[in-house]
Short mmCIF file of C-alpha atoms in Angstrom, two decimals:
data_model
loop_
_atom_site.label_atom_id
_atom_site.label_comp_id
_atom_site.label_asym_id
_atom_site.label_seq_id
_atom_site.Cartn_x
_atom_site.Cartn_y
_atom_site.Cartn_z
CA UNK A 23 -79.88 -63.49 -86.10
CA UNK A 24 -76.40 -62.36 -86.92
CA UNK A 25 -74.36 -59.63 -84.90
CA UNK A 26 -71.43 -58.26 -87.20
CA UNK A 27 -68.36 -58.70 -85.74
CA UNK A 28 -67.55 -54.55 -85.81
CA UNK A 29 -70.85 -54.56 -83.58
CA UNK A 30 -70.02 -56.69 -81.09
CA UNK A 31 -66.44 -56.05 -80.59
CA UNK A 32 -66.61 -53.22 -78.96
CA UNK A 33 -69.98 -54.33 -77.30
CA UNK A 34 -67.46 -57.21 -75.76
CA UNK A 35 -64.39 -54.64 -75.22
CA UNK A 36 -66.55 -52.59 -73.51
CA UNK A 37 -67.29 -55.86 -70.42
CA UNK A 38 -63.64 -56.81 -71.21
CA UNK A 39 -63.00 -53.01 -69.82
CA UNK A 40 -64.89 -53.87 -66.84
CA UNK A 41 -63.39 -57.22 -66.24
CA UNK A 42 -60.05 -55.15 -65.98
CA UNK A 43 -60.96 -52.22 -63.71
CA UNK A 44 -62.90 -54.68 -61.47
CA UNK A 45 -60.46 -56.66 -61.42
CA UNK A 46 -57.38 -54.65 -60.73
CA UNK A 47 -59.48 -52.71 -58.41
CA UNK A 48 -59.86 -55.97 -56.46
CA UNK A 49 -56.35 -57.14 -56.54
CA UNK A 50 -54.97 -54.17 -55.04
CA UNK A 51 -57.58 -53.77 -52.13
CA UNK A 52 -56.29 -57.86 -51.79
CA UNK A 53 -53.00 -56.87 -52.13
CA UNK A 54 -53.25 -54.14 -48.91
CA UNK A 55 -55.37 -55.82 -47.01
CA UNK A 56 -53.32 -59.32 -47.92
CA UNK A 57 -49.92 -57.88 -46.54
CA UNK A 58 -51.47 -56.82 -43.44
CA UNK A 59 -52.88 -59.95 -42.56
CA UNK A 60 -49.70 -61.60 -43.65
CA UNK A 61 -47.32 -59.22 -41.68
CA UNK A 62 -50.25 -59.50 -38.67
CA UNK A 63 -49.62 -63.62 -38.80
CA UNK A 64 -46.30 -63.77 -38.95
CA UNK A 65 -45.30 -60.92 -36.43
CA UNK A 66 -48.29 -59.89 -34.12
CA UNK A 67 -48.89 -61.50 -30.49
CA UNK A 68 -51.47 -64.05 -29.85
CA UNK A 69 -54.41 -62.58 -30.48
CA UNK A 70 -53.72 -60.23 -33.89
CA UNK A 71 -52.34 -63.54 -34.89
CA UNK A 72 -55.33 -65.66 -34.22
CA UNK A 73 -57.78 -62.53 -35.52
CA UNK A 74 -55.71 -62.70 -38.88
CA UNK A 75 -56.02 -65.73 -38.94
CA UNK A 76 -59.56 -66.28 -38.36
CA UNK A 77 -60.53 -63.82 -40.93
CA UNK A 78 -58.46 -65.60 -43.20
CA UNK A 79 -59.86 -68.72 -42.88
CA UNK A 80 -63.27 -67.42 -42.91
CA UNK A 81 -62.75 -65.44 -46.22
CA UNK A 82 -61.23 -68.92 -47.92
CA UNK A 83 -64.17 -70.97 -46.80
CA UNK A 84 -67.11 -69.14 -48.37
CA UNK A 85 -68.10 -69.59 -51.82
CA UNK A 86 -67.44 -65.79 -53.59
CA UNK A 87 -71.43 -65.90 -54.40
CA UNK A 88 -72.39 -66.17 -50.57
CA UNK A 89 -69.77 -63.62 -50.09
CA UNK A 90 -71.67 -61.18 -52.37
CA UNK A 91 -75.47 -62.03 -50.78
CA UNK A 92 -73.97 -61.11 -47.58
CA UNK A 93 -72.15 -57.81 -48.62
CA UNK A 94 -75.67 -56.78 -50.71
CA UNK A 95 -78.27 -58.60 -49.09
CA UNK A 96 -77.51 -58.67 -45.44
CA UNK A 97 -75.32 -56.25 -44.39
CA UNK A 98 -77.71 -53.50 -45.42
CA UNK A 99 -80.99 -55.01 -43.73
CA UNK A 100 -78.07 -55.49 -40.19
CA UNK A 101 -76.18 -52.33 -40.59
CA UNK A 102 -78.53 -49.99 -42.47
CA UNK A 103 -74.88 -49.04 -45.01
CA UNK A 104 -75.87 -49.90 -48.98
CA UNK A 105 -73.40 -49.79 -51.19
CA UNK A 106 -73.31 -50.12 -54.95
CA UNK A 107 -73.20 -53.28 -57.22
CA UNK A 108 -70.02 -52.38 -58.55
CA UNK A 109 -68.12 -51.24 -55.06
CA UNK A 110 -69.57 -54.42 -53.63
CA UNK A 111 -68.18 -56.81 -56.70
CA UNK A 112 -64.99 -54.98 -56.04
CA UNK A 113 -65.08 -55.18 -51.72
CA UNK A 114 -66.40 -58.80 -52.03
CA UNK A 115 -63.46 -60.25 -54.85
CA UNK A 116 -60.93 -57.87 -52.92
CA UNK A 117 -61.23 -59.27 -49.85
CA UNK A 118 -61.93 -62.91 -51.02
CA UNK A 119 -58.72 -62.03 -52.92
CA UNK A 120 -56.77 -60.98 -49.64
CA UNK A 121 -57.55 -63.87 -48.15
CA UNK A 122 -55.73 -65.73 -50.22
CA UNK A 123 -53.03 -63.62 -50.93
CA UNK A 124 -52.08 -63.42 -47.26
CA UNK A 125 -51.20 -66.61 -48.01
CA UNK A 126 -49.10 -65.87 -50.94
CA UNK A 127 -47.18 -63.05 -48.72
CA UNK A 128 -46.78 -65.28 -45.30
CA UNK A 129 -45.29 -67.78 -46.72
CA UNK A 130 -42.66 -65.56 -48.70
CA UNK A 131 -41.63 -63.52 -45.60
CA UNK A 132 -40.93 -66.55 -43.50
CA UNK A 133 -39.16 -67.41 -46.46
CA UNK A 134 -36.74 -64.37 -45.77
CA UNK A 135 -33.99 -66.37 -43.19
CA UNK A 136 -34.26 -65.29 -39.82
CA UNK A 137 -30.14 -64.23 -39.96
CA UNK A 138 -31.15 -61.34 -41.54
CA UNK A 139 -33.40 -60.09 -39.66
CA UNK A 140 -31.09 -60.21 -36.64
CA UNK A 141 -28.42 -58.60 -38.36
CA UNK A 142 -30.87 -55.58 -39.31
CA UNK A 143 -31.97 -55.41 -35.50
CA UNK A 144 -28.06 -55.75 -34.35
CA UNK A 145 -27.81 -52.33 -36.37
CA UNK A 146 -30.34 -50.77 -34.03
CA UNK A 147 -32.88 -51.16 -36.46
CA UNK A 148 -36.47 -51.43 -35.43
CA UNK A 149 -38.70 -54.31 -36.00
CA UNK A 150 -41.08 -51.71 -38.05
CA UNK A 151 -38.04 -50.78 -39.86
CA UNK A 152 -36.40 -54.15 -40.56
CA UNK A 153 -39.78 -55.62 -42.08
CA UNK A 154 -40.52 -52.46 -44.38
CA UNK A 155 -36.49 -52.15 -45.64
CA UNK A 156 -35.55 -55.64 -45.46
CA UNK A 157 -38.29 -57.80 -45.01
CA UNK A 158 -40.78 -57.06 -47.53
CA UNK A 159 -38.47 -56.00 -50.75
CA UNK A 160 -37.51 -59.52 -50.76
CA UNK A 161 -41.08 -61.22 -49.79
CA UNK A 162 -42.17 -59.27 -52.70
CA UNK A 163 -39.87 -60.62 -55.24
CA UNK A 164 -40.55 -63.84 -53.81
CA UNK A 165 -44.50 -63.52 -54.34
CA UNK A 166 -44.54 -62.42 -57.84
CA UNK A 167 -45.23 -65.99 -59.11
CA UNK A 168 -47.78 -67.13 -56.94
CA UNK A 169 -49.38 -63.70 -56.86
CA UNK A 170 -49.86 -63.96 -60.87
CA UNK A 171 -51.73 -67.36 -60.25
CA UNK A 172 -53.87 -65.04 -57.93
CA UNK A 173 -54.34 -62.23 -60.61
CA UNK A 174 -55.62 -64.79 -62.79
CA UNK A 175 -58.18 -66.28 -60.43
CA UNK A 176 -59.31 -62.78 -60.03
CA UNK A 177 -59.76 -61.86 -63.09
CA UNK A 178 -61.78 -64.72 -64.42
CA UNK A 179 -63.85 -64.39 -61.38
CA UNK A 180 -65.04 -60.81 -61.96
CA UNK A 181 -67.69 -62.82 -64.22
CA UNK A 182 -69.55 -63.86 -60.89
CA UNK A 183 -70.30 -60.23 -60.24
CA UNK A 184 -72.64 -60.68 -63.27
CA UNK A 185 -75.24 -61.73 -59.96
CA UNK A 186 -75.34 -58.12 -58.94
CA UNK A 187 -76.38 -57.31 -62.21
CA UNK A 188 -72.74 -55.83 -63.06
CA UNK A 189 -72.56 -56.56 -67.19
CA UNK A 190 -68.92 -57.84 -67.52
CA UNK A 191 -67.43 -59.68 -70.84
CA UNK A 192 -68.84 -62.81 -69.84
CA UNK A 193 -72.57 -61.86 -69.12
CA UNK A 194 -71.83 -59.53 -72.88
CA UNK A 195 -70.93 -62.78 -74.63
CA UNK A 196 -74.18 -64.38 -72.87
CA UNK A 197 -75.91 -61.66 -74.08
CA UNK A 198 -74.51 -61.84 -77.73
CA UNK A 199 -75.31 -65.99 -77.26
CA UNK A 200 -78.89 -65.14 -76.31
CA UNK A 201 -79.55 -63.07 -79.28
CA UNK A 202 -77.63 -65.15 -82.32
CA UNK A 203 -77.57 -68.92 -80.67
CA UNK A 204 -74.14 -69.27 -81.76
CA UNK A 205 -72.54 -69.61 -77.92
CA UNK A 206 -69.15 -71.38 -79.03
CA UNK A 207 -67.95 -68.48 -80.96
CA UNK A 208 -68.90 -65.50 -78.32
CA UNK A 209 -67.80 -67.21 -75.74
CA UNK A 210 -64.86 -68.25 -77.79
CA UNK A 211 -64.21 -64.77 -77.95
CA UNK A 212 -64.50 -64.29 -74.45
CA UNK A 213 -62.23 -66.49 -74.03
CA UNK A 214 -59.59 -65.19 -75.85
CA UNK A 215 -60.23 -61.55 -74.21
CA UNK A 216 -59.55 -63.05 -70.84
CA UNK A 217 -56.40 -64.54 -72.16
CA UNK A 218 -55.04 -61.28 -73.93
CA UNK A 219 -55.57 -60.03 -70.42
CA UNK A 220 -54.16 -62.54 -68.07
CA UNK A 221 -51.18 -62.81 -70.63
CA UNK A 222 -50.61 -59.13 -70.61
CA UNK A 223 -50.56 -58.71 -66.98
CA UNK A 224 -47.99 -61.63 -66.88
CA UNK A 225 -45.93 -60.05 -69.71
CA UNK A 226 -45.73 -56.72 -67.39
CA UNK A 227 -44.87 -58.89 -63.98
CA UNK A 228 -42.11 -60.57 -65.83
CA UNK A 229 -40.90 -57.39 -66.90
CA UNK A 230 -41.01 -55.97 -63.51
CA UNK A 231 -39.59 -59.58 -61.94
CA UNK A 232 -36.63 -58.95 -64.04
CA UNK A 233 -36.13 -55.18 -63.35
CA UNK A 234 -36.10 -56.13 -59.58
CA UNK A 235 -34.06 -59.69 -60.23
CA UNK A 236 -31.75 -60.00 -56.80
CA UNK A 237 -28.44 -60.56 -58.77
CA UNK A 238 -26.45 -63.38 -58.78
CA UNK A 239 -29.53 -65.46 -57.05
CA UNK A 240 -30.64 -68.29 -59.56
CA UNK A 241 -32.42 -67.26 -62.78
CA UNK A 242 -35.15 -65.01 -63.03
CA UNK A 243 -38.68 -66.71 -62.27
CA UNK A 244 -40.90 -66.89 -65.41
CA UNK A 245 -44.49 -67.48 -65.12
CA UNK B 4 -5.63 -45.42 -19.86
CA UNK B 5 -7.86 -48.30 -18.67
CA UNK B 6 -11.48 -47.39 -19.82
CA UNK B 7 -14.07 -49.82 -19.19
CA UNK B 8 -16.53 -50.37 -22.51
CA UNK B 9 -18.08 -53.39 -21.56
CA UNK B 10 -18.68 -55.60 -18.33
CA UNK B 11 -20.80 -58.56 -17.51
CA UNK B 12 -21.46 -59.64 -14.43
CA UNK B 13 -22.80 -62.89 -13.46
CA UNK B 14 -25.27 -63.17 -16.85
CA UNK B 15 -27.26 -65.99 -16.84
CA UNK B 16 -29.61 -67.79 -19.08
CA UNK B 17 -31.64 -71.15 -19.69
CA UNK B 18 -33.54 -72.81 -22.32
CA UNK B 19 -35.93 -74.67 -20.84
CA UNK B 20 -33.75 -76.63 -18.59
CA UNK B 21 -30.97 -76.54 -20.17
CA UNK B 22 -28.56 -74.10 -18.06
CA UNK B 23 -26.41 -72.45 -20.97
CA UNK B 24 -25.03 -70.15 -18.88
CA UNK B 25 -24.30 -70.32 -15.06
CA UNK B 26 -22.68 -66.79 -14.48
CA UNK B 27 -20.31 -65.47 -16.59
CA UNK B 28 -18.40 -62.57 -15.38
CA UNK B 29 -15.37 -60.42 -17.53
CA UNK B 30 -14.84 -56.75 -18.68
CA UNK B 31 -13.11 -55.19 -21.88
CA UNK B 32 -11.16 -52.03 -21.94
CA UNK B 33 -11.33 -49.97 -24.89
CA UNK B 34 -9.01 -50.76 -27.60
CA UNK B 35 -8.52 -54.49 -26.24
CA UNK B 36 -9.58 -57.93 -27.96
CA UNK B 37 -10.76 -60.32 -26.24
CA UNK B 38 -11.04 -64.13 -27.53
CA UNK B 39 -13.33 -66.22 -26.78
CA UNK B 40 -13.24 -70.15 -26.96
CA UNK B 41 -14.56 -73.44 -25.45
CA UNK B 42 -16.41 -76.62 -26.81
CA UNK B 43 -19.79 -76.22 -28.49
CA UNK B 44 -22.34 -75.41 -26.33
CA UNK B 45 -20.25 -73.81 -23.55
CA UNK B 46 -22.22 -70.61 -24.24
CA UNK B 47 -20.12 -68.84 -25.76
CA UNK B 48 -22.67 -67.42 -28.58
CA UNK B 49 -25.60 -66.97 -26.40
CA UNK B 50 -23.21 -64.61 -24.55
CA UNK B 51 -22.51 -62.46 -27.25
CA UNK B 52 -26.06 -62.42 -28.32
CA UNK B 53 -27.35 -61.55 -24.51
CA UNK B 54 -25.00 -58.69 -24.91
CA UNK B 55 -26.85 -56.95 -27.79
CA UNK B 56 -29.96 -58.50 -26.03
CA UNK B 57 -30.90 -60.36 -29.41
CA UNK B 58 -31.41 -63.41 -26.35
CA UNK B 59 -32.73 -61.77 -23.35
CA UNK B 60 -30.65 -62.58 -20.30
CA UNK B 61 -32.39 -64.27 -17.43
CA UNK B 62 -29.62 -62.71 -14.91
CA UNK B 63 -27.01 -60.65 -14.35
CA UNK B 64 -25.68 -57.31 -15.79
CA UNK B 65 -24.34 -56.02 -18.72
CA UNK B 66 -22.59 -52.26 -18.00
CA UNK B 67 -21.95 -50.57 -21.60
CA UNK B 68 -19.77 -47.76 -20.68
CA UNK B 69 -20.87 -47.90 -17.18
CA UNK B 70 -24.69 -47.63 -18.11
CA UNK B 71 -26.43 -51.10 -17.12
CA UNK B 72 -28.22 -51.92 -20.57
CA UNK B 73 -30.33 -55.01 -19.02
CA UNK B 74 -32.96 -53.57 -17.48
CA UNK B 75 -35.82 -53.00 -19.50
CA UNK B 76 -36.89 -49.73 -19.66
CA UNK B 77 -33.42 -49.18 -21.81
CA UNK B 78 -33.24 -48.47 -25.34
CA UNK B 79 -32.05 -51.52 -26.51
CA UNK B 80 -32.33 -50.14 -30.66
CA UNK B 81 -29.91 -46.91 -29.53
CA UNK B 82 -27.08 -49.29 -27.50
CA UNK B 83 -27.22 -52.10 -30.57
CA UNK B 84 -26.68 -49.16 -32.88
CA UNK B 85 -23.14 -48.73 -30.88
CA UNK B 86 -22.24 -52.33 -30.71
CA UNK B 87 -21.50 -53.80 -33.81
CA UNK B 88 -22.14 -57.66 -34.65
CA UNK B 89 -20.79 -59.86 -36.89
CA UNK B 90 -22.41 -63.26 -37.45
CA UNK B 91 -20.64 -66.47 -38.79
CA UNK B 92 -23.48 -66.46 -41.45
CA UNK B 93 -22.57 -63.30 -42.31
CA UNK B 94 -25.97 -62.64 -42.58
CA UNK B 95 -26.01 -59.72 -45.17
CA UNK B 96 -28.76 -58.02 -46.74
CA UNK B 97 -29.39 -60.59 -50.18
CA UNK B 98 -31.25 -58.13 -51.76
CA UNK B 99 -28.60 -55.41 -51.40
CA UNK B 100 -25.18 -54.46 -52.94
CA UNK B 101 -22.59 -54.86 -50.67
CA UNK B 102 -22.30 -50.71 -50.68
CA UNK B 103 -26.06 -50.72 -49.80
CA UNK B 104 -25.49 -53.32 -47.12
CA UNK B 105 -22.83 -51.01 -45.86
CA UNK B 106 -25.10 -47.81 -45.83
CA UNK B 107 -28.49 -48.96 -44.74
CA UNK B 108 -27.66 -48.76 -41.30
CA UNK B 109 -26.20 -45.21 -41.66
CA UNK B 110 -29.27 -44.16 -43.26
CA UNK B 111 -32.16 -45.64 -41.57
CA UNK B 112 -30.46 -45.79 -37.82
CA UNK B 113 -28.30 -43.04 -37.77
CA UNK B 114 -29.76 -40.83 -40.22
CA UNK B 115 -27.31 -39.55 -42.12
CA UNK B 116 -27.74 -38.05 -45.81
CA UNK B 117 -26.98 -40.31 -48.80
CA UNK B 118 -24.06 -38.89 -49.64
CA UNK B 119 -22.73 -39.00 -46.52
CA UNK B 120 -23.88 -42.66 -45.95
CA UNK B 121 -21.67 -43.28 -49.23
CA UNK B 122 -18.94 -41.76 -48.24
CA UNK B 123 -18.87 -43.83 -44.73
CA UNK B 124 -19.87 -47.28 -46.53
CA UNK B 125 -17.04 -46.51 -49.13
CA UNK B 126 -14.39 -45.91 -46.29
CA UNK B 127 -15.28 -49.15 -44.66
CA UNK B 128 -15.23 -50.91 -47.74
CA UNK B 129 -11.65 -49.95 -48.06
CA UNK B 130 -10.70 -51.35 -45.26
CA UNK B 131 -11.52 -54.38 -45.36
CA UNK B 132 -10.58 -53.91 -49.15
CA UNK B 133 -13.43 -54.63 -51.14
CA UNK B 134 -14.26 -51.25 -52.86
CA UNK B 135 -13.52 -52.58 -55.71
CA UNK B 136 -16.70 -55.28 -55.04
CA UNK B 137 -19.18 -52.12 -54.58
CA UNK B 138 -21.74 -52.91 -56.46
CA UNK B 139 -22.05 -56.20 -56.24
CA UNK B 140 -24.37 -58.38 -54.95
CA UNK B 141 -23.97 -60.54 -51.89
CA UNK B 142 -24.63 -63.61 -54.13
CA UNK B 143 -22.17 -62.86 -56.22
CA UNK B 144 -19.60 -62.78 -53.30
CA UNK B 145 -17.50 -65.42 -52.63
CA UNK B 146 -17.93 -66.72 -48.41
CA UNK B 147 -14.57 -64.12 -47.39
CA UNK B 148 -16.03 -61.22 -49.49
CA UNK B 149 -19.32 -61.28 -47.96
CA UNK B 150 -17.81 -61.32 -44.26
CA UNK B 151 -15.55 -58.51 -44.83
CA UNK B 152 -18.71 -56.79 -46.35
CA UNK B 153 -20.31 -57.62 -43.21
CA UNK B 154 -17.04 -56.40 -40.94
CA UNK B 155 -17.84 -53.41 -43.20
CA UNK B 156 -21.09 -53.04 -41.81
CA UNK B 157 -20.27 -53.45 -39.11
CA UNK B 158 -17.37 -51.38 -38.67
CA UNK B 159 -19.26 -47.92 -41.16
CA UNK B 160 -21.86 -47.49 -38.08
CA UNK B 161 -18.39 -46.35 -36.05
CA UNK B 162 -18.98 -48.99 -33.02
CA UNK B 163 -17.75 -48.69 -29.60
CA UNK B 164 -16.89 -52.65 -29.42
CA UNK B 165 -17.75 -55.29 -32.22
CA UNK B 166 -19.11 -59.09 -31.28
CA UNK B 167 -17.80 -61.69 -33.86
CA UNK B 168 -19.90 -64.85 -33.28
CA UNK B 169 -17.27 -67.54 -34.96
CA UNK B 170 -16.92 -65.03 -38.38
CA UNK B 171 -14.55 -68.18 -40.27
CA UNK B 172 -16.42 -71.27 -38.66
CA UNK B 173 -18.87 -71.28 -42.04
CA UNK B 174 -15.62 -70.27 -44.70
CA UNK B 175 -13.74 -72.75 -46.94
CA UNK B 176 -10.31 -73.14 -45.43
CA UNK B 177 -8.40 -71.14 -48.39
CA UNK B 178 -10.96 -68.18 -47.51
CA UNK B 179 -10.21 -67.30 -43.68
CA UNK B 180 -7.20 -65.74 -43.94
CA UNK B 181 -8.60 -62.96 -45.52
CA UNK B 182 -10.92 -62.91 -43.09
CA UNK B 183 -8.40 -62.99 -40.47
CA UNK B 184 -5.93 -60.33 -41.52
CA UNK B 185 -8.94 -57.89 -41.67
CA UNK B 186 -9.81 -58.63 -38.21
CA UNK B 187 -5.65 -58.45 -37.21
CA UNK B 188 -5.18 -54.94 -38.57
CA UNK B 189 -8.85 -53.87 -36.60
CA UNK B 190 -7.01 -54.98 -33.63
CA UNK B 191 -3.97 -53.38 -34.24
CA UNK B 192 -5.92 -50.41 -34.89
CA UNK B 193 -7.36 -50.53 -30.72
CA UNK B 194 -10.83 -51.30 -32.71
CA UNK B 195 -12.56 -53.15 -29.31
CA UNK B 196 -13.27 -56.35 -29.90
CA UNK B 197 -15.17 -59.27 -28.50
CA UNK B 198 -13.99 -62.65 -30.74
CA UNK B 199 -15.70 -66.40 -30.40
CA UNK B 200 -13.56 -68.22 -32.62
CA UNK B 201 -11.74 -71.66 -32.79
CA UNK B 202 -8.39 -69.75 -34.63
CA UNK B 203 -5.58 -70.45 -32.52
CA UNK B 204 -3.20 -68.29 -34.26
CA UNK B 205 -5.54 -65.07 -34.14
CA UNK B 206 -5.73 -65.68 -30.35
CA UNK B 207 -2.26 -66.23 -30.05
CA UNK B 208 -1.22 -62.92 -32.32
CA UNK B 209 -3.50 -60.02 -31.20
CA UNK B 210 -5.80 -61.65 -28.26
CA UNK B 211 -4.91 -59.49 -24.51
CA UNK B 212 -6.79 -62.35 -22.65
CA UNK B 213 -8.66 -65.68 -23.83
CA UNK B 214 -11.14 -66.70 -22.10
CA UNK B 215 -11.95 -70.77 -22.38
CA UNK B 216 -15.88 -71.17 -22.31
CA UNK B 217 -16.87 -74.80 -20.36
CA UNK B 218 -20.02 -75.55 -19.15
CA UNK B 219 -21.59 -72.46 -19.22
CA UNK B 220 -18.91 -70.58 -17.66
CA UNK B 221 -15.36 -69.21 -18.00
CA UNK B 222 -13.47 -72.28 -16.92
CA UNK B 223 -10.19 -70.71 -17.31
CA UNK B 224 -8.57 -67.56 -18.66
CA UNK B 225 -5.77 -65.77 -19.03
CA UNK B 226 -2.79 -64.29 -21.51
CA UNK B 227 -2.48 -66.08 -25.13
CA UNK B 228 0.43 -67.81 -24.22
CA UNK B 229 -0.32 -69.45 -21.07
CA UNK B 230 -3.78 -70.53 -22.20
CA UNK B 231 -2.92 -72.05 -25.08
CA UNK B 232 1.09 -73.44 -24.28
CA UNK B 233 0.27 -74.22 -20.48
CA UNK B 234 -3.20 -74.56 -19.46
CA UNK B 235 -4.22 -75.37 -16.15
CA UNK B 236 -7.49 -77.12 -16.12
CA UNK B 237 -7.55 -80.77 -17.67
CA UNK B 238 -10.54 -79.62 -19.66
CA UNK B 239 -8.58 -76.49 -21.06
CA UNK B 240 -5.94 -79.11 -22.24
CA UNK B 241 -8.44 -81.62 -23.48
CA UNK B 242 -9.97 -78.90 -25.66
CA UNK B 243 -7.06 -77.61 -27.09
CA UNK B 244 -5.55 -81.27 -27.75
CA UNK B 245 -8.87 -82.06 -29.83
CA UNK B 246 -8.26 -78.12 -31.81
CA UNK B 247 -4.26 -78.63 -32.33
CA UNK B 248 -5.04 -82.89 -34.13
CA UNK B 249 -7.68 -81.51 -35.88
CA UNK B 250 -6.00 -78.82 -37.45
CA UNK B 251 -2.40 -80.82 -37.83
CA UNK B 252 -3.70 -84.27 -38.83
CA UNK B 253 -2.80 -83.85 -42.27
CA UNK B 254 1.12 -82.66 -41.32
CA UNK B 255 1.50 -85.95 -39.76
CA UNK B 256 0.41 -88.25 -42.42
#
C-alpha cells in the first residue's frame, strides 16, 4: 500500500516534534543535574565526592533500556510513586544524560588554571562566588563542543522511549514501514529529520560559541 | 608616624617534611616597602601566601593592623579583601576585559554599584596607564599589560598593603620596566608594599629594608645599601654574586 508523501509528513513531523521536546527536555534536566555532580566532584569533601561519583558511574554503566524498566517497572511496585511514560522517557534519558555530561563539565572546570581561582579568593571572594563568576563562564565555553556530541546522543536516543509505548519519529517511520513495506525510504526520512535536527541545534551552539568567543584566545571552536 | 599594618611573628610551615619555613619574624609600617629576596625555595612565596592564608600557616602569627588574622574563627574573605595580591602569573580573569577584571572585585566583594565599580576600575587603570587597553581582553595583552591590569586590580579594591609574589620573574626582559616604574611611583605614593622579587635596582631605589630569605628564614636584613654593597653573611654574598653575573654576563663579553 502507498502512503502519499503529504500524509505522512506531518504523520513523521508530528514524532520528529516529540523527538525534540523529549529530547531537549532531557538535556536540560542532564545539564542541571550534570553541573552539580561535576561542581560536587571537583569541589566537595570526601564523601559528596565519592556519592557523585558513584552515581555517576552507576548511571554510565546501565544500558538506557534497564534504566527505563527500573524507573516504570520497579520503582512503582518498591515505592508505590507511578509516573507517566513520557516524564519517565524524559527522567530516565535526563539523568542517563547527566551522567555523562558531568563528565563533559568536570573535565572543563579543572581545565580553568588553578591561578585564577586564587586570584578571585585573594580578592575576598568566596569559593561559592569564585566558581559561579569565574569558574563556570569559562567551563561553559569550554563544554560547548563536547556537550553537542552529547545533544546528539540524546536526541537519537529518544527513539528507545518507543519501549514505553511513547510514538516518536522512529517508531512513526516503523509504523509507515509496517503498513507500505518500503522501510529504506521512511526510515530514510527519519533519518534525514534527525539530521535537520542535530544540525540545527549545532548551527544555534555555534552561533552562541561565537557570541561568547573569549577574545584574543585561539579561533572559535566549530563543531 | 610609625603605624604598624602588618607583623609576623615566628610563622611556620611544612610540606610534608620539608620545613619551608622555620620562623620568620618582621613588621611593615604603613606607607613602607619592603623587599623581599633569597634563593628559590627559601620561602619567600609561601610567606606571602600564609599571609592572605591562601597556604594555611602551621605556626606563628600574623597581626593585620593589630588584629591576629590566624586563628580560625577569623574572616579570612573580609581581611583578603584588604590585602591586595599580585601573582607573577598575573593570574587575571581570561574571560574578562581588563576593565571587568578591574571591577569584579568591587562588585561582587565590596558591593559597590556598576557605575561606581567603573569609575574605581577606570581610576586604577590610569595609573598604571592602561585606560586606553579597557576593553580588551587579557589575551590580547602583551605579559607587562596584563600585570599592570592585575596591579590594577589589585590596587581599585583600595588595599591596606599589597603582596607581589615575583610580578617580572614570568616577563620578557624588554617588558619589566614597565612593570617596574608602576610599582616605583606606588611606592613613592606610601602605597604599603610587601615585594618578592630578584630586581636589584627596585630594591636598591624605593626598598626601606630587604630582607634576604635563606633556608626558610630571614638570614639577613637590613637598608638597600648595606644588603646589597656590604653584606654580612657569606650566603647573602654568594646570592647576590650569582644575581649581579647573571644579570651582567653579557656587559663583559
Amino acid at each position: 500500500m502507498q502512503v502519499p508523501l503529504s500524509d505522512a509528513l506531518p504523520f513523521l513531523a508530528k514524532g520528529a516534534y516529540i523527538a525534540i521536546v523529549l529530547s531537549l527536555l532531557s538535556i536540560f534536566l542532564g545539564f542541571v543535574i550534570g553541573i552539580v555532580v561535576a561542581i560536587a566532584e571537583t569541589y566537595g569533601g570526601r564523601v559528596v565526592r565519592y556519592i557523585a561519583m558513584g552515581y555517576e558511574n552507576i548511571l554510565r554503566g546501565i544500558p538506557l533500556i534497564a534504566i527505563y524498566f527500573i524507573l516504570f517497572f520497579s520503582l512503582p511496585l518498591l515505592l508505590h510513586i507511578g509516573m507517566s511514560a513520557f516524564l519517565t522517557a524524559v527522567i530516565g534519558l535526563g539523568i542517563r544524560s547527566s551522567a555523562y555530561q558531568s563528565q563533559i563539565f568536570r573535565s572543563s572546570i579543572q581545565s580553568v588554571d588553578k591561578g585564577q581561582i586564587e586570584a578571585a579568593l585573594s580578592l575576598g571572594m568566596s569559593r561559592g562566588e569564585t566558581i559561579l563568576h569565574i569558574v563556570l563562564p569559562q567551563a561553559l565555553r569550554f563544554s560547548i563542543a563536547p556537550w553537542l556530541n552529547e545533544y546528539a546522543v540524546v536526541l537519537k536516543d529518544t527513539s528507545i522511549a518507543l519501549v514505553l509505548g511513547i510514538v516518536e519519529l522512529t517508531e512513526k517511520a516503523t509504523q509507515l514501514v509496517q503498513v507500505t513495506k518500503d522501510p529504506f525510504l521512511w526510515y530514510g526520512i527519519a533519518a534525514v529529520f534527525y539530521l535537520i535536527i542535530v544540525l540545527t541545534v549545532v548551527t544555534i551552539a555555534n552561533r552562541i560559541s561565537e557570541k561568547y568567543r573569549i577574545k584574543g584566545l585561539g579561533g572559535m571552536i566549530r563543531v | 608616624m610609625y603605624e604598624e599594618i602588618l607583623k609576623v611573628v615566628d610563622l611556620k610551615k611544612r610540606f610534608g617534611n620539608n620545613e619551608v619555613l622555620k620562623g620568620v619574624s618582621f613588621s611593615i609600617g604603613k606607607g613602607e616597602t619592603k623587599v623581599v629576596i633569597g634563593p628559590s625555595g627559601a620561602g619567600k612565596s609561601t610567606m606571602l601566601r600564609c599571609i592572605n592564608r591562601l597556604v594555611e600557616p602551621d605556626g606563628g602569627k600574623i597581626y593585620f593592623k593589630g588584629d591576629e588574622i590566624t586563628s580560625k574563627n577569623v574572616d579570612i574573605k573580609k581581611i583578603r579583601s584588604r590585602i591586595g595580591f599580585v601573582f607573577q602569573h598575573f593570574n587575571l580573569f581570561k574571560h574578562l576585559t581588563a576593565l571587568d577584571n578591574v571591577k569584579i572585585g568591587l562588585k561582587i566583594v565590596k558591593k559597590l554599584s556598576d557605575d561606581e565599580a567603573t569609575e574605581r576600575a577606570y581610576k586604577a587603570l590610569k595609573m598604571v596607564r592602561l585606560e586606553d587597553c579597557a576593553s580588551k581582553y587579557p589575551a590580547q595583552l602583551s605579559g607587562g599589560q596584563q600585570q599592570r591590569v592585575a596591579i590594577a586590580r589589585a590596587l581599585a579594591m583600595d588595599p591596606e598593603i599589597i603582596l607581589f609574589d615575583e610580578p617580572t620573574s614570568a616577563l620578557d626582559p624588554e617588558l619589566v620596566g614597565e612593570v617596574l616604574d608602576v610599582m616605583k611611583e606606588l611606592s613613592k605614593k606610601h602605597v604599603t608594599m610587601l615585594v618578592v622579587t630578584h630586581e636589584i635596582g627596585f630594591a636598591l631605589g624605593v626598598a626601606d629594608e630587604i630582607l634576604f630569605f635563606y633556608d626558610g628564614v630571614i638570614w639577613e636584613r637590613g637598608k638597600p645599601q648595606e644588603i646589597i654593597y656590604k653584606p654580612k653573611k657569606k650566603e647573602t654574598k654568594d646570592f647576590l654574586r650569582r644575581i649581579f653575573e647573571l644579570y651582567s654576563r653579557g656587559e663583559e663579553e
